[in-house]
Short mmCIF file of C-alpha atoms in Angstrom, two decimals:
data_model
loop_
_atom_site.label_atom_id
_atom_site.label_comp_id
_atom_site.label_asym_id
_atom_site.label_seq_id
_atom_site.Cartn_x
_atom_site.Cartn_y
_atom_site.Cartn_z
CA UNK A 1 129.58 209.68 96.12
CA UNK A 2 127.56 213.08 96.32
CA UNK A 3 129.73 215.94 97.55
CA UNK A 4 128.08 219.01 99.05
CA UNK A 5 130.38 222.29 98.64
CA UNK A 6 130.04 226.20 99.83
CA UNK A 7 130.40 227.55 103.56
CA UNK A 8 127.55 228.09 105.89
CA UNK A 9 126.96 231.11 104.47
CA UNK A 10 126.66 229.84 101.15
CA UNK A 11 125.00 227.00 101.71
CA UNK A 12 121.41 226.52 100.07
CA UNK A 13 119.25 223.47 99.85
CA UNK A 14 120.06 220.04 97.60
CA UNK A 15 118.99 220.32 94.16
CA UNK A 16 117.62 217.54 92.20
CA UNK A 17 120.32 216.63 90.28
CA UNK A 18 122.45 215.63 94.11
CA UNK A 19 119.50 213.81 95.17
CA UNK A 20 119.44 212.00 92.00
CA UNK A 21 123.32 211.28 92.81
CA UNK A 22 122.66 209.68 96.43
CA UNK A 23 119.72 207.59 95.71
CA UNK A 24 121.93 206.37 92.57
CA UNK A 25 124.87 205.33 94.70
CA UNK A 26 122.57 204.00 97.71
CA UNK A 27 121.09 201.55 94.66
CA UNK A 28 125.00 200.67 93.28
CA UNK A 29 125.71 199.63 97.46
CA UNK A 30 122.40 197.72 97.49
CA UNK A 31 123.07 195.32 94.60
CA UNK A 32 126.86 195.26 95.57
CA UNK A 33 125.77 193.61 98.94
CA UNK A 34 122.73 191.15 97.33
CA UNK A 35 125.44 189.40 95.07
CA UNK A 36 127.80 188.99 98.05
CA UNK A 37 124.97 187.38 99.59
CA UNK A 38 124.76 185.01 96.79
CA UNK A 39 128.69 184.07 96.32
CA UNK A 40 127.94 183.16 100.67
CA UNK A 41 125.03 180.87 99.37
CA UNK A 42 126.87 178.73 96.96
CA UNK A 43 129.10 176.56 99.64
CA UNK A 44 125.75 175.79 101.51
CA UNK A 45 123.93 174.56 98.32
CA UNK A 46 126.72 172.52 97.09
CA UNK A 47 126.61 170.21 100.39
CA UNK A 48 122.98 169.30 99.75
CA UNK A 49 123.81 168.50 95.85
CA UNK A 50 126.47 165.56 97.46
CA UNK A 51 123.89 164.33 100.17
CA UNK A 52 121.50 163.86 96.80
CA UNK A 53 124.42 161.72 94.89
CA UNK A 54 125.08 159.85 97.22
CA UNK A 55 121.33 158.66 98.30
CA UNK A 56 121.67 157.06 94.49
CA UNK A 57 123.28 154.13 95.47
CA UNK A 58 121.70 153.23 98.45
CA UNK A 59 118.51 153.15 96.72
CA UNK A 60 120.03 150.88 94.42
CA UNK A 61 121.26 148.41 97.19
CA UNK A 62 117.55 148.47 98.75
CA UNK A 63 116.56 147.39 95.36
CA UNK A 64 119.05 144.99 95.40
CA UNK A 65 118.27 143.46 98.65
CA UNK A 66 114.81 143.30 97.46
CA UNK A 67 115.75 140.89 94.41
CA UNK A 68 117.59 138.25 96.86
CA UNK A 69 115.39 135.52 98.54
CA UNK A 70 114.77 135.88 102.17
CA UNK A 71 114.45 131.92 102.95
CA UNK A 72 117.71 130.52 102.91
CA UNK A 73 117.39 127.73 105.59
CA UNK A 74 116.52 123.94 104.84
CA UNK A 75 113.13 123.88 106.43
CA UNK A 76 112.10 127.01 104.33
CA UNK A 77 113.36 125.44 101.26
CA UNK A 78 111.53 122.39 102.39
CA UNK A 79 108.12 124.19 102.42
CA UNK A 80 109.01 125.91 98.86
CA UNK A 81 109.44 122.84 97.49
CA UNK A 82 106.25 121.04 99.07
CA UNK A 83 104.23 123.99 98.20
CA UNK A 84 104.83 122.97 94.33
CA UNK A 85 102.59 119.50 95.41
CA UNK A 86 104.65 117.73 92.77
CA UNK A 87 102.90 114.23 93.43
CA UNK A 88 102.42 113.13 89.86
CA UNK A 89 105.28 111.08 87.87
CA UNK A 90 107.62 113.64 86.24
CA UNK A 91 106.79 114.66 82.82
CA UNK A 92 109.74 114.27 80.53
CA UNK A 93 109.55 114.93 76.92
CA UNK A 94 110.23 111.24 75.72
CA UNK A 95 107.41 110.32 78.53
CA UNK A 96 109.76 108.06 80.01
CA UNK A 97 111.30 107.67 83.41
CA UNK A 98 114.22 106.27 84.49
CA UNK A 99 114.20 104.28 87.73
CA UNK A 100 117.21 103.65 89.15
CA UNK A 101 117.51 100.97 91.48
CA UNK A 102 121.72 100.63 92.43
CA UNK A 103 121.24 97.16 94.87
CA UNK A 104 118.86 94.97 95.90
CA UNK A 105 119.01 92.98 99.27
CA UNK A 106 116.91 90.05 99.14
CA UNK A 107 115.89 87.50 101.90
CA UNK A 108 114.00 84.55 101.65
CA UNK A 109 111.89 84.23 104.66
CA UNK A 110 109.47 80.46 103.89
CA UNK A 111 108.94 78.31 101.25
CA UNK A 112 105.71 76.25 101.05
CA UNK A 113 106.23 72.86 99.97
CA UNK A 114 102.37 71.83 100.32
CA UNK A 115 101.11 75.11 98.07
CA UNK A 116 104.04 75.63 95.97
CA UNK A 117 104.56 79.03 97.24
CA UNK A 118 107.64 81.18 98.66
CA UNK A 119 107.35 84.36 100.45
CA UNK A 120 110.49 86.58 100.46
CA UNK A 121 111.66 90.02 101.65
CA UNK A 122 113.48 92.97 99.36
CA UNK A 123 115.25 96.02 100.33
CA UNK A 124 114.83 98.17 97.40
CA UNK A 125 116.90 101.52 97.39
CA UNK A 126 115.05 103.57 94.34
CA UNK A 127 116.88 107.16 92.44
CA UNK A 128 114.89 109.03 89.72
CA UNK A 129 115.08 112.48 88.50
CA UNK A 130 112.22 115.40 88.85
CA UNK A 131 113.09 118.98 87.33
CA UNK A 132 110.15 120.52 88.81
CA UNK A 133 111.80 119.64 92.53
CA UNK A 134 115.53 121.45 91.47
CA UNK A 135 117.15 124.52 92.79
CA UNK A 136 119.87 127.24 92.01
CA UNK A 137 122.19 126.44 94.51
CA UNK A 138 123.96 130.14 93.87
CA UNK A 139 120.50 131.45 94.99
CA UNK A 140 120.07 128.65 97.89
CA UNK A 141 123.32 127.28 99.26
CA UNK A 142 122.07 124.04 100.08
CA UNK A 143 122.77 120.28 97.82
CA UNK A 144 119.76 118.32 99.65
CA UNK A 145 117.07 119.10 101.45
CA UNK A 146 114.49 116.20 103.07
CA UNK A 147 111.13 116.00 102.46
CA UNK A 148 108.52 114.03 103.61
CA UNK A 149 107.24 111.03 101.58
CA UNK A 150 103.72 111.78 101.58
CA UNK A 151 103.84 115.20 99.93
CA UNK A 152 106.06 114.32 96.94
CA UNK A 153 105.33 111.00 94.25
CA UNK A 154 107.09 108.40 94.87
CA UNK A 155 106.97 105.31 91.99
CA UNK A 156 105.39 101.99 92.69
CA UNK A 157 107.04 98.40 91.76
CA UNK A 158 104.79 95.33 91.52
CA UNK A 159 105.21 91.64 91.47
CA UNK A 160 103.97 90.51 88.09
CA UNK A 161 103.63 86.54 89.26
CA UNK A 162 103.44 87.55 92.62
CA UNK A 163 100.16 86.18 94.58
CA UNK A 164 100.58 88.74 97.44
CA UNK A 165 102.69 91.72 97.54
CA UNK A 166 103.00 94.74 100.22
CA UNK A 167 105.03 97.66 99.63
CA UNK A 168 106.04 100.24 102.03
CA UNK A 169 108.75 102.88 102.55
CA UNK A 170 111.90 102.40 104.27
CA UNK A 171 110.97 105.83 105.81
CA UNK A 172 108.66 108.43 106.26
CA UNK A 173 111.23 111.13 104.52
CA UNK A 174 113.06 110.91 101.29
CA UNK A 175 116.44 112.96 100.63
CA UNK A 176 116.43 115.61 97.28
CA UNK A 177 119.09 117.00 95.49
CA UNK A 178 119.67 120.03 94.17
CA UNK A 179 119.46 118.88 90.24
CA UNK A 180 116.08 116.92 91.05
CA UNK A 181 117.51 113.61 91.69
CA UNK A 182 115.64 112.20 94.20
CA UNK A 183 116.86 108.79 96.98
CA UNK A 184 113.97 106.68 98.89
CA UNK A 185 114.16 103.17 99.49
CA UNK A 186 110.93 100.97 100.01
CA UNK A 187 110.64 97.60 101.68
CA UNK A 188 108.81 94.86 99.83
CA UNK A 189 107.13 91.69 101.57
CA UNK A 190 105.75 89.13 98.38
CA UNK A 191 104.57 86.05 98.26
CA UNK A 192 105.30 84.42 94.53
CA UNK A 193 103.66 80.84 93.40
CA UNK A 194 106.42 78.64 92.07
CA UNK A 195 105.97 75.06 91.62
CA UNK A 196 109.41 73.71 93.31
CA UNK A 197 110.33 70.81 91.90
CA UNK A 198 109.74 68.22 94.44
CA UNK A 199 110.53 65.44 92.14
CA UNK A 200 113.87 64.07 93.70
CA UNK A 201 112.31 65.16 97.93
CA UNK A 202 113.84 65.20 99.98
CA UNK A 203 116.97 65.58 97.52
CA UNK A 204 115.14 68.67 96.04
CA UNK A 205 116.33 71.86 94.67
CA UNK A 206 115.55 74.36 92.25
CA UNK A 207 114.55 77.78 90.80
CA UNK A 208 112.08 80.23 91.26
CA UNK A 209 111.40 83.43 89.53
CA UNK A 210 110.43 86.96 91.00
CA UNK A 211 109.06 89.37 88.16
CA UNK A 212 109.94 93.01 89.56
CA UNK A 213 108.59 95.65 87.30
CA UNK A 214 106.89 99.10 87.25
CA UNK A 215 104.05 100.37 85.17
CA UNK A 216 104.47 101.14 81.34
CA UNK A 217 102.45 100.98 78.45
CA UNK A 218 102.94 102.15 74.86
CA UNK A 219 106.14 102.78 75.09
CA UNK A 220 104.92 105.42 77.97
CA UNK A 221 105.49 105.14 81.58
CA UNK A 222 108.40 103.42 83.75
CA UNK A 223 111.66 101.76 82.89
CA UNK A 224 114.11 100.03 85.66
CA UNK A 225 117.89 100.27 85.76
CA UNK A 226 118.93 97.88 87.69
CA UNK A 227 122.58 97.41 89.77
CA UNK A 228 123.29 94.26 91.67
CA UNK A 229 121.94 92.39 94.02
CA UNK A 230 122.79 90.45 97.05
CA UNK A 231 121.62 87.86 99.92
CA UNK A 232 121.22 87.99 103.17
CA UNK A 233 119.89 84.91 105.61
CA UNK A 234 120.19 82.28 103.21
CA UNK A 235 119.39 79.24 105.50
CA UNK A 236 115.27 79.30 106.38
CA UNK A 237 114.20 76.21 107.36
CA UNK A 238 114.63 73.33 105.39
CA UNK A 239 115.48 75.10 102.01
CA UNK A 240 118.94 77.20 101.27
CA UNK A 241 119.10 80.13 98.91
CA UNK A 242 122.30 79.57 97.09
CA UNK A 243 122.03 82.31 94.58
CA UNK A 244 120.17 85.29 93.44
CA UNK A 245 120.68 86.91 90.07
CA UNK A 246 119.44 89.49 87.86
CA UNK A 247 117.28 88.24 84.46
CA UNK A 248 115.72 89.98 81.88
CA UNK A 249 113.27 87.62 79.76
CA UNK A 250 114.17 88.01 76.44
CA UNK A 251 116.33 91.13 76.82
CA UNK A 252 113.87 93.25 77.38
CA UNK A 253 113.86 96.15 79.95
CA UNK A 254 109.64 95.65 80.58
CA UNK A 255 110.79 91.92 81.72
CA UNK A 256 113.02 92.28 84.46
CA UNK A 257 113.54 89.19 87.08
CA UNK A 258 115.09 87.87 89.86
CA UNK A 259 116.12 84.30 89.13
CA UNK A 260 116.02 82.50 92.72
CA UNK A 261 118.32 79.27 93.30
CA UNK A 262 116.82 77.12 96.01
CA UNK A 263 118.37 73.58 97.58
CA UNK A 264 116.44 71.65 100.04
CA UNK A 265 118.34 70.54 103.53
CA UNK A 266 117.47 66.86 103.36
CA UNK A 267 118.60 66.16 106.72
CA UNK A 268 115.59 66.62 108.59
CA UNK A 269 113.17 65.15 105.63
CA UNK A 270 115.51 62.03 105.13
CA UNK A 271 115.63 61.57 108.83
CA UNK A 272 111.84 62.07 109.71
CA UNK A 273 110.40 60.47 106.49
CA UNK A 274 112.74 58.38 104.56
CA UNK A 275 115.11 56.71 107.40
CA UNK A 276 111.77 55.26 109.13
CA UNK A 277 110.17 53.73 106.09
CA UNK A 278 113.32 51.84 105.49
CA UNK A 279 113.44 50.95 109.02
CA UNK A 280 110.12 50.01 109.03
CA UNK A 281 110.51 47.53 105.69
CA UNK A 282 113.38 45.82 107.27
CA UNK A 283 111.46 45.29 110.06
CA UNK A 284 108.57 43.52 108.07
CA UNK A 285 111.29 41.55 106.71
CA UNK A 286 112.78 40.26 110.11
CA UNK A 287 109.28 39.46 111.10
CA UNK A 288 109.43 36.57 108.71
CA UNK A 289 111.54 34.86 111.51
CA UNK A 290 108.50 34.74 113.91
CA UNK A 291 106.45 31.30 113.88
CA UNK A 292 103.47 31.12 111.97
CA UNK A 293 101.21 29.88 114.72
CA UNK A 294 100.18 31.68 117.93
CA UNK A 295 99.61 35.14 115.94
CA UNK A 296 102.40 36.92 116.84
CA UNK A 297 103.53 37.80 113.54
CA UNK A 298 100.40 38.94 112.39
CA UNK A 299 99.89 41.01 115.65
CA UNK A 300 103.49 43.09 114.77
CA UNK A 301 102.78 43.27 110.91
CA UNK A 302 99.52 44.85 111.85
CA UNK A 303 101.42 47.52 113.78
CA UNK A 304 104.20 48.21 111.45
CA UNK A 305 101.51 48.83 108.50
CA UNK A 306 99.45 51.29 111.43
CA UNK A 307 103.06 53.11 112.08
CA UNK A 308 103.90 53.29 108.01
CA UNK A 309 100.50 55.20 107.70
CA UNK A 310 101.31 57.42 110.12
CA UNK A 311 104.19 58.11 108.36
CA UNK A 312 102.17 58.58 105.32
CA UNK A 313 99.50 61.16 106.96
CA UNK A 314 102.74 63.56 107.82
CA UNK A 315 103.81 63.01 104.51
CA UNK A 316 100.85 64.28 102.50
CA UNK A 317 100.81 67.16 105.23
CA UNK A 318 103.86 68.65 103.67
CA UNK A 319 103.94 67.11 99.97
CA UNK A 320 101.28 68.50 97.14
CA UNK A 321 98.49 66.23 95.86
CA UNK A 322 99.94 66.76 92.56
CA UNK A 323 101.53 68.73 90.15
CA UNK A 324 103.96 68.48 86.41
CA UNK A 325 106.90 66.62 88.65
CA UNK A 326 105.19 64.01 91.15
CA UNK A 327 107.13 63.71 94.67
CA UNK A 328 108.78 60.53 93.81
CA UNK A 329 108.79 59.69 97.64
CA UNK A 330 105.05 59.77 97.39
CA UNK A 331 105.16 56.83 95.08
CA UNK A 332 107.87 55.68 97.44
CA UNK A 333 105.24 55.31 100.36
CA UNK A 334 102.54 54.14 98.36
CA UNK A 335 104.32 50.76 96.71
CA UNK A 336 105.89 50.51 100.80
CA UNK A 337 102.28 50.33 101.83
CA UNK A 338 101.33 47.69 99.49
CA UNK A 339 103.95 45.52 100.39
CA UNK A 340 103.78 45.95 103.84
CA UNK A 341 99.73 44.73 103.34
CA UNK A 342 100.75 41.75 101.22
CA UNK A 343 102.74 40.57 103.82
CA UNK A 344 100.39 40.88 106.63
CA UNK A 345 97.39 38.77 104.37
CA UNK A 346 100.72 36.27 103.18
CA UNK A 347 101.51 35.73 107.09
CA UNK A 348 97.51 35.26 107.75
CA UNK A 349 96.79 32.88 105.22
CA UNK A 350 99.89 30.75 105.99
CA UNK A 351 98.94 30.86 109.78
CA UNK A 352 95.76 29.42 108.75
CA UNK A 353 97.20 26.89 106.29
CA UNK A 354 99.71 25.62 109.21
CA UNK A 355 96.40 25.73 111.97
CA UNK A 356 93.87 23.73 110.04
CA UNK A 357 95.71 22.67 106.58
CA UNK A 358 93.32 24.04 104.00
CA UNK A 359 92.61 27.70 102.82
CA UNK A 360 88.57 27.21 102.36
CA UNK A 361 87.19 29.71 104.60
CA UNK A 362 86.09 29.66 108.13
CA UNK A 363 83.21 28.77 108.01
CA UNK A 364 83.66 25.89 106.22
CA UNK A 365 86.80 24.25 108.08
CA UNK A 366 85.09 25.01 111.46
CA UNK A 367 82.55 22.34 110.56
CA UNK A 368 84.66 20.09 109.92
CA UNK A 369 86.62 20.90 112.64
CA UNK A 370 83.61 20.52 115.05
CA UNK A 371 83.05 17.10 113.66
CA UNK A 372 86.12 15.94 114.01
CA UNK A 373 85.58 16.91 117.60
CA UNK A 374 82.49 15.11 118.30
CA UNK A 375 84.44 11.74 116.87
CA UNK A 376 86.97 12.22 119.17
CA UNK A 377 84.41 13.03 121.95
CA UNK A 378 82.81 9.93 121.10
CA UNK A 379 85.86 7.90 121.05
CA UNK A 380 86.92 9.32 124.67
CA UNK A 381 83.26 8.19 125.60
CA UNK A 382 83.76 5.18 124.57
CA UNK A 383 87.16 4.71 126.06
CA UNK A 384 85.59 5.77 129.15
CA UNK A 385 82.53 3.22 129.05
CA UNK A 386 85.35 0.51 127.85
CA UNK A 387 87.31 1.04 131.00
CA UNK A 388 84.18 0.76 132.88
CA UNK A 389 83.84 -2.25 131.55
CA UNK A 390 87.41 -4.00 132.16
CA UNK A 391 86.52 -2.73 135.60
CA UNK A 392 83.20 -4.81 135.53
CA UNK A 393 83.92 -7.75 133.73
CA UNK A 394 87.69 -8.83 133.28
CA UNK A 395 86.97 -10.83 129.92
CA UNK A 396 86.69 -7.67 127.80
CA UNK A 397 89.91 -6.19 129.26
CA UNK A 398 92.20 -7.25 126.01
CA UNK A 399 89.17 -5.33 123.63
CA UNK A 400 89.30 -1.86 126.50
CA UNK A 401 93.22 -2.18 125.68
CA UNK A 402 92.85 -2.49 121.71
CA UNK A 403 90.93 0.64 121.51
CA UNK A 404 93.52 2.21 123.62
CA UNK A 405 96.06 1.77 121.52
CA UNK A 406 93.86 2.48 118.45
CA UNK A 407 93.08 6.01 120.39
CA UNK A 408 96.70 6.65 120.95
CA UNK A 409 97.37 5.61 117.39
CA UNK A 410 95.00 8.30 115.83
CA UNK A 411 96.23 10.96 117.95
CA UNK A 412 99.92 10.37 116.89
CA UNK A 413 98.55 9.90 113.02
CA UNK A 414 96.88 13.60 114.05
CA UNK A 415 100.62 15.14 114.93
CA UNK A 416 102.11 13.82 112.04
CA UNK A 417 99.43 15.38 109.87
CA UNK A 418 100.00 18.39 111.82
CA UNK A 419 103.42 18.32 111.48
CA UNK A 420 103.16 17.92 108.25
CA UNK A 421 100.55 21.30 107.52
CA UNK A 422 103.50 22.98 109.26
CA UNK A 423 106.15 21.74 107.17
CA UNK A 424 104.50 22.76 104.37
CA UNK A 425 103.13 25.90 105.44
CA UNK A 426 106.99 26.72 106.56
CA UNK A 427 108.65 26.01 103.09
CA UNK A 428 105.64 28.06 100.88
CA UNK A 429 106.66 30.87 103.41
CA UNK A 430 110.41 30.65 103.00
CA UNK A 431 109.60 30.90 98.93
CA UNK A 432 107.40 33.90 99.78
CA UNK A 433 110.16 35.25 102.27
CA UNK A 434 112.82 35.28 98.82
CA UNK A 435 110.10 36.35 96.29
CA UNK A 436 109.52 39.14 98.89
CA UNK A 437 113.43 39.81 99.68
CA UNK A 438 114.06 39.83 95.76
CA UNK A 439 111.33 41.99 95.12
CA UNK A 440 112.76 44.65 97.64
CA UNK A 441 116.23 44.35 96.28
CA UNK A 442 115.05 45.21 93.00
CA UNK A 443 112.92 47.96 94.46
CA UNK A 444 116.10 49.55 96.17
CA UNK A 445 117.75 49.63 92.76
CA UNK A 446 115.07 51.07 90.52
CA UNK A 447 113.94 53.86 93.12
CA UNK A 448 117.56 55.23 93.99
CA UNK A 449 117.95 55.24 90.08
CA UNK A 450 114.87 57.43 89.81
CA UNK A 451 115.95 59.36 92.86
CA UNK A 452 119.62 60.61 91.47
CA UNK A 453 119.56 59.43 88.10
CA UNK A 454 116.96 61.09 87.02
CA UNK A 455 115.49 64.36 87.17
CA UNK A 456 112.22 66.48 85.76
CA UNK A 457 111.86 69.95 84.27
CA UNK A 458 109.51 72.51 85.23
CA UNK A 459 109.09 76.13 83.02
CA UNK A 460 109.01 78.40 85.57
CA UNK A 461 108.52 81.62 82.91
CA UNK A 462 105.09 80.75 82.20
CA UNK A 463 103.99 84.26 83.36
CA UNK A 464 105.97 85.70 80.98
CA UNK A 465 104.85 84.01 77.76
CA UNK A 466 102.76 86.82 77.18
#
């Protein structure tokens, strides 16, 4: 501070040196109040320096936020995954893929007896792997998502002896999993040639083979792993499916079948075919008790050989013309026939040896016939003109009565002859009646012999001898 002494009367005006003092002092007050000023800042300042720290970490959560996926629902995984278009096989490094295939339902819906061919039904649930189709499930908390069939690849079995085969899927979708193993089922309809053996019809039964593989070559491609497999519907029509089971042709993987048992239901067969042609030969054999004359038998053997080809016709409808094991029924029918013929022309020839004694032909024996005829004709003419004349003239009434009696002689000499034709005609067919009984008994023995006794072998691997 500047003091300023002396009275009024003494006082005189400020030096320099006082001046110097003041303005010295008012600069000491003026620095005094600029730091208080900035000890007052310092609390407002330090505020802004915590706002600053702590906008650190919330940048660091945006950044965060920004790393973590915003799908996280099925259908936007869906798209993700479709968007990949993964509709080639996988790719593995071996270049092999597994094909899983857990079951198999199989159904046997016809067998064709007359083509050799039997058309059957699978359910086929498949399971393979695809990396390319897999997910973090930390990242997306979902183990299977559904996709559509026609947007991801989907592997395609075939038939290898199969003559027509349609595949489809079970269903339009197919179920993922988070490590790439994909589920889809698909629904096949084939028809396989198999030549059934037909040998012992309508006592039939047999195997058939369905080759189910996929593609592969070189090593490269598909391989199946197969579980079991089961039956459903085994009765269809007049066959049974006892058993289905799961072959591979020489242990190998690439030859994978399904080895088909099949038994025919003779019922129906044996009681549409076989019962009647027995019936009908027993018939032809009771028709030897009809008479030879008056055509009666020959009449009903004509009808039982028209009925027995009947038969016949409805047998070739369902039997093949041919094949490694002949239908034994069809040589069954056939040797029927021939007998049932034989015995029609036996019962017409005897007919006509009983009639007319003699087996020359007609026209022959209808001369002789006719002249035989015109004797007798003359004889009754004369007879006549003889009576005429015992009515005329009594004296020749003893000669009219001599030719009478020579008349009446002839015609009994004719029934004896007669008689005699039928005798004989009667006893050849009694010895044609036991050739033809024998013949049929020895028949019955050799045919059932061939029918269960005996039995034929068909290779039904033939596509595989490759």
């Amino acid at each position: 501070m500047c003091f300023v002494t002396g009275g009024r009367a003494g006082m005189r005006p400020m030096d320099h040196s006082v001046l110097k003092c003041c303005l010295f002092s008012l600069f000491l007050l003026t620095v005094s109040a600029s730091g208080t000023l900035s000890n007052s800042a310092v609390p407002t300042i330090q505020p802004l320096s915590n706002t600053a720290s702590a906008s650190q970490p919330a940048n660091t959560a945006t950044s965060s936020s920004a790393t973590t996926p915003s799908c996280t629902t099925r259908r936007c995984l869906a798209s993700m995954l479709i968007a990949k278009e993964a509709r080639s096989p996988p790719q593995s490094p071996r270049c092999i893929s597994i094909i899983r295939v857990p079951s198999i339902v199989y159904e046997t819906l016809s067998v064709d007896t007359k083509n050799l061919r039997f058309e059957s039904r699978l359910e086929v649930p498949l399971s393979w792997e695809d990396p390319d189709l897999s997910w973090n499930t930390s990242v997306y908390h979902h183990d299977v998502v559904v996709l559509p069939v026609s947007k991801i690849w989907t592997p395609e079995l075939h038939v290898t002896n199969g003559v027509q085969t349609t595949m489809k899927h079970g269903n339009k979708d197919l179920l993922v999993h988070s490590n790439g193993t994909i589920e889809h089922m698909v629904i096949m309809n084939t028809v396989v040639g198999c030549e059934v053996n037909l040998y012992n019809y309508p006592f039939a039964s047999d195997f058939c083979a369905i080759a189910l593989n996929v593609w592969a070559i070189s090593g490269c491609g598909m391989f199946l792993d197969f579980g079991n497999v089961s039956k459903t519907s085994a009765n269809r029509g007049d066959w049974l499916t006892e058993e289905v089971e799961l072959n591979a042709k020489g242990g190998r993987d690439d030859r994978n079948y399904l080895w088909v048992s099949l038994k025919m239901r003779s019922e129906n067969p044996f009681l549409s075919l076989v019962l009647p042609s027995i019936l009908i030969i027993v018939a032809d054999v009771v028709s030897f008790s009809l008479p030879l004359g008056g055509g009666e038998r020959i009449s009903f053997k004509v009808t039982l050989v028209l009925s027995f080809i009947m038969f016949l016709i409805i047998l070739n409808d369902l039997l093949p013309g041919g094949g490694q094991c002949s239908p034994i029924i069809r040589k069954h029918f056939c040797f029927c026939l021939v007998i049932l013929v034989l015995s029609t022309l036996q019962s017409m020839v005897l007919t006509r040896l009983a009639k007319c004694g003699t087996l020359w032909p007609c026209s022959l024996s209808k001369s002789k016939d006719s002249l035989l005829k015109d004797t007798d004709n003359e004889e009754v003419s004369k007879s006549d003109i003889t009576v005429i004349k015992l009515k005329a003239s009594e004296e020749k009434k003893n000669t009219a009565l001599q030719k009478v009696v020579k008349f009446l002689d002839k015609m009994a000499a004719q029934d004896q002859k007669k008689a005699r034709r039928h005798r004989l005609a009667n006893k050849v067919d009694l010895i044609c009646f036991c050739i033809y009984l024998t013949v049929l008994i020895v028949y019955a023995v050799v045919i059932l012999y061939f029918s269960f006794g005996s039995s034929c072998e068909i290779n039904h691997l033939e596509f595989c001898e490759y």
